[in-house]
Amino acid sequence: MAEKVRFPDGREVDIHEFIAFMYGLSKSDVEVLHVLLQNGKMTTDDLAEKLNVTKASISKALNNLLDKGLIQREKAPIEKEERKGRPNYIYWVDKEKLYRKLETDLEKLAGTVKEALQKHTALEVII
């Protein structure tokens, strides 16, 4: 069962939809984030297999999630025979870091909304 976020008026939204809206994530991005939250550290190959999609589509989602600071990445340990080509990476969600990011970003959003409302109210007084 999906977790819901409840708004003050009682409306609810799926937590994944909320995060997608807040950060401008695609459906693929959200699916990758969800799998990483559930499964811990994974490679691109692991994610592609788990979601039954191409590595290219996984790479696009991973880069977007990395750019937005929602996931972490580190180089995978390399065997001597595997030293050819691009490095392999392991991706994961640092849940505490994600929670802090969400909290900070929501506080910034609340401040932005407050400023916008104050400007709006000030305009009404001038008019």
CSV table of N, CA and C in Angstrom, one decimal:
chain,number,residue,atom,x,y,z
A,1,MET,N,0.8,-1.2,0.0
A,1,MET,CA,0.0,0.0,0.0
A,1,MET,C,0.9,1.2,0.0
A,2,ALA,N,0.6,2.2,-0.9
A,2,ALA,CA,1.4,3.4,-1.0
A,2,ALA,C,1.1,4.3,0.2
A,3,GLU,N,2.2,5.0,0.6
A,3,GLU,CA,2.1,6.0,1.7
A,3,GLU,C,1.4,7.3,1.1
A,4,LYS,N,0.6,7.9,1.9
A,4,LYS,CA,-0.1,9.1,1.5
A,4,LYS,C,0.4,10.3,2.4
A,5,VAL,N,0.3,11.5,1.8
A,5,VAL,CA,0.5,12.7,2.5
A,5,VAL,C,-0.8,13.4,2.6
A,6,ARG,N,-1.2,13.8,3.9
A,6,ARG,CA,-2.5,14.4,4.1
A,6,ARG,C,-2.3,15.9,4.3
A,7,PHE,N,-3.1,16.6,3.5
A,7,PHE,CA,-3.1,18.1,3.6
A,7,PHE,C,-4.0,18.5,4.7
A,8,PRO,N,-3.9,19.8,5.2
A,8,PRO,CA,-4.7,20.2,6.3
A,8,PRO,C,-6.2,20.1,6.0
A,9,ASP,N,-6.7,20.2,4.8
A,9,ASP,CA,-8.1,20.1,4.5
A,9,ASP,C,-8.6,18.6,4.3
A,10,GLY,N,-7.7,17.7,4.6
A,10,GLY,CA,-8.0,16.3,4.5
A,10,GLY,C,-7.7,15.5,3.2
A,11,ARG,N,-7.4,16.3,2.1
A,11,ARG,CA,-7.1,15.7,0.9
A,11,ARG,C,-5.8,14.9,1.1
A,12,GLU,N,-5.6,13.8,0.3
A,12,GLU,CA,-4.4,13.0,0.4
A,12,GLU,C,-3.8,12.8,-1.0
A,13,VAL,N,-2.5,12.7,-1.0
A,13,VAL,CA,-1.8,12.4,-2.3
A,13,VAL,C,-0.7,11.4,-2.0
A,14,ASP,N,-0.5,10.5,-3.0
A,14,ASP,CA,0.5,9.5,-2.9
A,14,ASP,C,1.9,10.2,-2.7
A,15,ILE,N,2.7,9.7,-1.8
A,15,ILE,CA,4.0,10.3,-1.5
A,15,ILE,C,4.9,10.4,-2.7
A,16,HIS,N,4.8,9.4,-3.6
A,16,HIS,CA,5.6,9.5,-4.8
A,16,HIS,C,5.1,10.6,-5.8
A,17,GLU,N,3.8,10.8,-5.8
A,17,GLU,CA,3.3,11.9,-6.7
A,17,GLU,C,3.7,13.2,-6.1
A,18,PHE,N,3.7,13.3,-4.8
A,18,PHE,CA,4.1,14.6,-4.1
A,18,PHE,C,5.5,14.9,-4.4
A,19,ILE,N,6.4,13.9,-4.3
A,19,ILE,CA,7.9,14.1,-4.5
A,19,ILE,C,8.1,14.4,-6.0
A,20,ALA,N,7.3,13.7,-6.9
A,20,ALA,CA,7.5,14.0,-8.3
A,20,ALA,C,7.1,15.4,-8.7
A,21,PHE,N,6.0,15.9,-8.1
A,21,PHE,CA,5.6,17.3,-8.3
A,21,PHE,C,6.6,18.3,-7.8
A,22,MET,N,7.0,18.0,-6.6
A,22,MET,CA,8.0,19.0,-5.9
A,22,MET,C,9.3,19.1,-6.7
A,23,TYR,N,9.8,18.0,-7.3
A,23,TYR,CA,11.1,18.1,-7.9
A,23,TYR,C,11.0,17.9,-9.5
A,24,GLY,N,9.8,17.9,-10.0
A,24,GLY,CA,9.7,17.8,-11.5
A,24,GLY,C,10.2,16.5,-12.0
A,25,LEU,N,9.8,15.4,-11.3
A,25,LEU,CA,10.3,14.1,-11.7
A,25,LEU,C,9.4,13.4,-12.7
A,26,SER,N,9.9,12.6,-13.6
A,26,SER,CA,9.1,11.8,-14.5
A,26,SER,C,8.7,10.6,-13.8
A,27,LYS,N,7.8,9.8,-14.5
A,27,LYS,CA,7.3,8.6,-13.9
A,27,LYS,C,8.5,7.6,-13.8
A,28,SER,N,9.4,7.6,-14.8
A,28,SER,CA,10.6,6.7,-14.7
A,28,SER,C,11.5,7.1,-13.5
A,29,ASP,N,11.7,8.4,-13.3
A,29,ASP,CA,12.5,8.9,-12.2
A,29,ASP,C,11.9,8.4,-10.9
A,30,VAL,N,10.6,8.5,-10.7
A,30,VAL,CA,9.9,8.1,-9.5
A,30,VAL,C,10.0,6.6,-9.3
A,31,GLU,N,9.9,5.8,-10.4
A,31,GLU,CA,10.0,4.3,-10.3
A,31,GLU,C,11.4,4.0,-9.8
A,32,VAL,N,12.5,4.6,-10.3
A,32,VAL,CA,13.8,4.3,-9.9
A,32,VAL,C,14.0,4.7,-8.5
A,33,LEU,N,13.6,5.9,-8.1
A,33,LEU,CA,13.7,6.3,-6.7
A,33,LEU,C,13.0,5.3,-5.8
A,34,HIS,N,11.8,4.9,-6.1
A,34,HIS,CA,11.1,3.9,-5.3
A,34,HIS,C,11.8,2.6,-5.1
A,35,VAL,N,12.4,2.1,-6.2
A,35,VAL,CA,13.1,0.8,-6.2
A,35,VAL,C,14.4,1.0,-5.3
A,36,LEU,N,15.1,2.1,-5.4
A,36,LEU,CA,16.3,2.3,-4.6
A,36,LEU,C,15.9,2.5,-3.1
A,37,LEU,N,14.8,3.1,-2.8
A,37,LEU,CA,14.3,3.2,-1.4
A,37,LEU,C,14.0,1.9,-0.9
A,38,GLN,N,13.4,1.0,-1.7
A,38,GLN,CA,13.0,-0.3,-1.2
A,38,GLN,C,14.2,-1.3,-1.1
A,39,ASN,N,15.2,-1.2,-2.0
A,39,ASN,CA,16.2,-2.2,-2.2
A,39,ASN,C,17.6,-1.8,-1.8
A,40,GLY,N,17.8,-0.6,-1.5
A,40,GLY,CA,19.2,-0.2,-1.1
A,40,GLY,C,20.1,0.0,-2.3
A,41,LYS,N,21.4,-0.3,-2.1
A,41,LYS,CA,22.4,-0.1,-3.1
A,41,LYS,C,22.2,-1.0,-4.3
A,42,MET,N,22.2,-0.4,-5.5
A,42,MET,CA,22.0,-1.1,-6.8
A,42,MET,C,22.8,-0.5,-7.9
A,43,THR,N,23.2,-1.4,-8.9
A,43,THR,CA,23.9,-0.9,-10.1
A,43,THR,C,22.8,-0.6,-11.1
A,44,THR,N,23.3,0.0,-12.2
A,44,THR,CA,22.4,0.3,-13.3
A,44,THR,C,21.8,-1.0,-13.9
A,45,ASP,N,22.7,-2.0,-14.0
A,45,ASP,CA,22.2,-3.3,-14.5
A,45,ASP,C,21.1,-3.9,-13.5
A,46,ASP,N,21.3,-3.8,-12.2
A,46,ASP,CA,20.3,-4.3,-11.3
A,46,ASP,C,19.0,-3.6,-11.4
A,47,LEU,N,19.0,-2.3,-11.6
A,47,LEU,CA,17.8,-1.5,-11.7
A,47,LEU,C,17.1,-1.8,-13.0
A,48,ALA,N,17.9,-1.9,-14.1
A,48,ALA,CA,17.3,-2.2,-15.4
A,48,ALA,C,16.6,-3.5,-15.4
A,49,GLU,N,17.2,-4.5,-14.7
A,49,GLU,CA,16.6,-5.9,-14.6
A,49,GLU,C,15.3,-5.8,-13.7
A,50,LYS,N,15.4,-5.1,-12.6
A,50,LYS,CA,14.3,-5.1,-11.7
A,50,LYS,C,13.1,-4.4,-12.3
A,51,LEU,N,13.3,-3.3,-13.1
A,51,LEU,CA,12.2,-2.5,-13.7
A,51,LEU,C,11.9,-3.0,-15.1
A,52,ASN,N,12.7,-4.0,-15.6
A,52,ASN,CA,12.5,-4.5,-17.0
A,52,ASN,C,12.5,-3.4,-18.0
A,53,VAL,N,13.5,-2.6,-18.0
A,53,VAL,CA,13.7,-1.5,-19.0
A,53,VAL,C,15.2,-1.5,-19.4
A,54,THR,N,15.5,-0.6,-20.3
A,54,THR,CA,16.9,-0.6,-20.8
A,54,THR,C,17.8,0.2,-19.8
A,55,LYS,N,19.1,-0.1,-19.9
A,55,LYS,CA,20.0,0.7,-19.1
A,55,LYS,C,20.0,2.2,-19.5
A,56,ALA,N,19.7,2.5,-20.7
A,56,ALA,CA,19.7,3.9,-21.2
A,56,ALA,C,18.6,4.7,-20.4
A,57,SER,N,17.4,4.1,-20.3
A,57,SER,CA,16.3,4.8,-19.6
A,57,SER,C,16.6,4.9,-18.1
A,58,ILE,N,17.3,3.9,-17.6
A,58,ILE,CA,17.7,3.9,-16.2
A,58,ILE,C,18.7,5.0,-16.0
A,59,SER,N,19.7,5.1,-16.9
A,59,SER,CA,20.8,6.1,-16.8
A,59,SER,C,20.2,7.5,-16.8
A,60,LYS,N,19.2,7.8,-17.6
A,60,LYS,CA,18.6,9.1,-17.7
A,60,LYS,C,17.9,9.4,-16.4
A,61,ALA,N,17.2,8.5,-15.8
A,61,ALA,CA,16.5,8.7,-14.5
A,61,ALA,C,17.5,8.9,-13.4
A,62,LEU,N,18.6,8.1,-13.4
A,62,LEU,CA,19.6,8.2,-12.4
A,62,LEU,C,20.3,9.6,-12.4
A,63,ASN,N,20.6,10.1,-13.6
A,63,ASN,CA,21.3,11.4,-13.8
A,63,ASN,C,20.4,12.5,-13.3
A,64,ASN,N,19.1,12.4,-13.6
A,64,ASN,CA,18.1,13.4,-13.1
A,64,ASN,C,18.0,13.4,-11.6
A,65,LEU,N,17.9,12.2,-11.0
A,65,LEU,CA,17.8,12.1,-9.5
A,65,LEU,C,19.1,12.6,-8.9
A,66,LEU,N,20.3,12.3,-9.5
A,66,LEU,CA,21.5,12.8,-8.9
A,66,LEU,C,21.6,14.3,-9.0
A,67,ASP,N,21.2,14.9,-10.2
A,67,ASP,CA,21.2,16.3,-10.3
A,67,ASP,C,20.4,17.0,-9.3
A,68,LYS,N,19.3,16.4,-8.9
A,68,LYS,CA,18.3,17.0,-7.9
A,68,LYS,C,18.7,16.7,-6.5
A,69,GLY,N,19.8,15.9,-6.3
A,69,GLY,CA,20.3,15.6,-5.0
A,69,GLY,C,19.4,14.6,-4.2
A,70,LEU,N,18.7,13.8,-4.9
A,70,LEU,CA,17.8,12.8,-4.3
A,70,LEU,C,18.4,11.4,-4.0
A,71,ILE,N,19.5,11.1,-4.8
A,71,ILE,CA,20.2,9.8,-4.6
A,71,ILE,C,21.7,10.1,-4.5
A,72,GLN,N,22.4,9.0,-4.1
A,72,GLN,CA,23.9,9.1,-4.0
A,72,GLN,C,24.5,8.1,-5.0
A,73,ARG,N,25.8,8.3,-5.3
A,73,ARG,CA,26.5,7.4,-6.2
A,73,ARG,C,27.9,7.2,-5.7
A,74,GLU,N,28.4,6.0,-6.0
A,74,GLU,CA,29.8,5.8,-5.7
A,74,GLU,C,30.3,4.8,-6.8
A,75,LYS,N,31.6,4.8,-7.0
A,75,LYS,CA,32.2,3.8,-8.0
A,75,LYS,C,32.1,2.4,-7.4
A,76,ALA,N,31.7,1.5,-8.2
A,76,ALA,CA,31.7,0.1,-7.8
A,76,ALA,C,33.1,-0.4,-7.7
A,77,PRO,N,33.4,-1.3,-6.8
A,77,PRO,CA,34.7,-2.0,-6.8
A,77,PRO,C,35.0,-2.7,-8.1
A,78,ILE,N,36.2,-2.5,-8.6
A,78,ILE,CA,36.6,-3.1,-9.9
A,78,ILE,C,37.5,-4.3,-9.7
A,79,GLU,N,37.1,-5.3,-10.4
A,79,GLU,CA,38.0,-6.5,-10.5
A,79,GLU,C,39.1,-6.2,-11.5
A,80,LYS,N,40.3,-6.8,-11.4
A,80,LYS,CA,41.4,-6.5,-12.4
A,80,LYS,C,41.0,-6.7,-13.8
A,81,GLU,N,40.2,-7.7,-14.1
A,81,GLU,CA,39.8,-8.1,-15.5
A,81,GLU,C,38.8,-7.1,-16.0
A,82,GLU,N,38.2,-6.3,-15.2
A,82,GLU,CA,37.1,-5.4,-15.6
A,82,GLU,C,37.5,-4.0,-15.8
A,83,ARG,N,38.8,-3.7,-15.9
A,83,ARG,CA,39.3,-2.3,-16.0
A,83,ARG,C,39.1,-1.6,-17.3
A,84,LYS,N,38.3,-2.1,-18.2
A,84,LYS,CA,38.0,-1.5,-19.5
A,84,LYS,C,36.7,-0.7,-19.5
A,85,GLY,N,36.7,0.3,-20.3
A,85,GLY,CA,35.5,1.1,-20.5
A,85,GLY,C,35.1,2.0,-19.3
A,86,ARG,N,33.8,2.3,-19.3
A,86,ARG,CA,33.3,3.3,-18.3
A,86,ARG,C,33.3,2.6,-16.9
A,87,PRO,N,33.5,3.4,-15.9
A,87,PRO,CA,33.4,2.8,-14.5
A,87,PRO,C,31.9,2.4,-14.2
A,88,ASN,N,31.8,1.4,-13.4
A,88,ASN,CA,30.4,1.0,-12.9
A,88,ASN,C,30.2,1.8,-11.6
A,89,TYR,N,28.9,2.2,-11.4
A,89,TYR,CA,28.5,2.9,-10.2
A,89,TYR,C,27.5,2.1,-9.5
A,90,ILE,N,27.4,2.4,-8.2
A,90,ILE,CA,26.4,1.9,-7.3
A,90,ILE,C,25.6,3.1,-6.9
A,91,TYR,N,24.3,3.0,-6.9
A,91,TYR,CA,23.4,4.1,-6.5
A,91,TYR,C,22.5,3.7,-5.4
A,92,TRP,N,22.2,4.6,-4.5
A,92,TRP,CA,21.3,4.4,-3.4
A,92,TRP,C,20.7,5.7,-2.9
A,93,VAL,N,19.8,5.5,-2.0
A,93,VAL,CA,19.2,6.7,-1.3
A,93,VAL,C,19.7,6.7,0.1
A,94,ASP,N,20.3,7.8,0.5
A,94,ASP,CA,20.6,8.1,1.9
A,94,ASP,C,19.4,8.7,2.5
A,95,LYS,N,18.6,7.8,3.2
A,95,LYS,CA,17.3,8.2,3.6
A,95,LYS,C,17.3,9.4,4.5
A,96,GLU,N,18.3,9.5,5.4
A,96,GLU,CA,18.3,10.7,6.3
A,96,GLU,C,18.6,11.9,5.5
A,97,LYS,N,19.5,11.8,4.6
A,97,LYS,CA,19.8,13.0,3.7
A,97,LYS,C,18.6,13.4,2.9
A,98,LEU,N,17.9,12.4,2.4
A,98,LEU,CA,16.7,12.7,1.6
A,98,LEU,C,15.6,13.4,2.5
A,99,TYR,N,15.4,12.9,3.7
A,99,TYR,CA,14.5,13.5,4.7
A,99,TYR,C,14.9,15.0,5.0
A,100,ARG,N,16.2,15.2,5.2
A,100,ARG,CA,16.6,16.6,5.5
A,100,ARG,C,16.4,17.5,4.3
A,101,LYS,N,16.7,17.0,3.1
A,101,LYS,CA,16.5,17.7,1.9
A,101,LYS,C,15.0,18.1,1.7
A,102,LEU,N,14.1,17.1,1.9
A,102,LEU,CA,12.7,17.4,1.8
A,102,LEU,C,12.3,18.5,2.8
A,103,GLU,N,12.7,18.3,4.0
A,103,GLU,CA,12.4,19.3,5.1
A,103,GLU,C,12.9,20.7,4.7
A,104,THR,N,14.1,20.8,4.3
A,104,THR,CA,14.7,22.1,4.0
A,104,THR,C,14.0,22.7,2.8
A,105,ASP,N,13.7,21.9,1.8
A,105,ASP,CA,13.0,22.4,0.6
A,105,ASP,C,11.6,22.8,0.8
A,106,LEU,N,10.9,22.1,1.7
A,106,LEU,CA,9.5,22.5,2.1
A,106,LEU,C,9.5,23.8,2.9
A,107,GLU,N,10.5,23.9,3.8
A,107,GLU,CA,10.6,25.2,4.5
A,107,GLU,C,10.9,26.4,3.6
A,108,LYS,N,11.8,26.2,2.6
A,108,LYS,CA,12.0,27.2,1.6
A,108,LYS,C,10.7,27.5,0.8
A,109,LEU,N,10.0,26.5,0.4
A,109,LEU,CA,8.8,26.7,-0.3
A,109,LEU,C,7.8,27.5,0.5
A,110,ALA,N,7.6,27.1,1.8
A,110,ALA,CA,6.7,27.9,2.7
A,110,ALA,C,7.1,29.3,2.8
A,111,GLY,N,8.4,29.6,2.8
A,111,GLY,CA,8.9,31.0,2.8
A,111,GLY,C,8.6,31.7,1.6
A,112,THR,N,8.7,31.1,0.4
A,112,THR,CA,8.4,31.6,-0.9
A,112,THR,C,6.9,31.9,-1.0
A,113,VAL,N,6.1,31.0,-0.5
A,113,VAL,CA,4.6,31.2,-0.5
A,113,VAL,C,4.3,32.4,0.4
A,114,LYS,N,4.9,32.5,1.5
A,114,LYS,CA,4.6,33.6,2.5
A,114,LYS,C,5.0,34.9,1.8
A,115,GLU,N,6.1,35.0,1.2
A,115,GLU,CA,6.6,36.3,0.5
A,115,GLU,C,5.6,36.6,-0.6
A,116,ALA,N,5.2,35.7,-1.4
A,116,ALA,CA,4.2,35.9,-2.5
A,116,ALA,C,2.9,36.4,-1.9
A,117,LEU,N,2.4,35.8,-0.9
A,117,LEU,CA,1.2,36.3,-0.3
A,117,LEU,C,1.3,37.7,0.3
A,118,GLN,N,2.4,38.0,0.9
A,118,GLN,CA,2.7,39.3,1.5
A,118,GLN,C,2.7,40.4,0.4
A,119,LYS,N,3.4,40.1,-0.7
A,119,LYS,CA,3.4,41.0,-1.9
A,119,LYS,C,2.0,41.2,-2.4
A,120,HIS,N,1.3,40.1,-2.5
A,120,HIS,CA,-0.1,40.1,-3.1
A,120,HIS,C,-1.0,41.0,-2.2
A,121,THR,N,-0.9,40.8,-0.9
A,121,THR,CA,-1.7,41.6,0.1
A,121,THR,C,-1.2,43.1,0.0
A,122,ALA,N,0.1,43.3,-0.1
A,122,ALA,CA,0.5,44.7,-0.2
A,122,ALA,C,0.0,45.4,-1.4
A,123,LEU,N,-0.1,44.7,-2.5
A,123,LEU,CA,-0.7,45.2,-3.8
A,123,LEU,C,-2.1,45.6,-3.6
A,124,GLU,N,-2.9,44.7,-2.9
A,124,GLU,CA,-4.3,45.0,-2.7
A,124,GLU,C,-4.5,46.3,-1.9
A,125,VAL,N,-3.6,46.5,-0.9
A,125,VAL,CA,-3.7,47.7,0.0
A,125,VAL,C,-3.4,48.9,-0.9
A,126,ILE,N,-2.4,48.9,-1.8
A,126,ILE,CA,-2.1,50.0,-2.6
A,126,ILE,C,-3.2,50.3,-3.6
A,127,ILE,N,-3.8,49.3,-4.2
A,127,ILE,CA,-4.9,49.5,-5.1
A,127,ILE,C,-6.1,50.0,-4.4
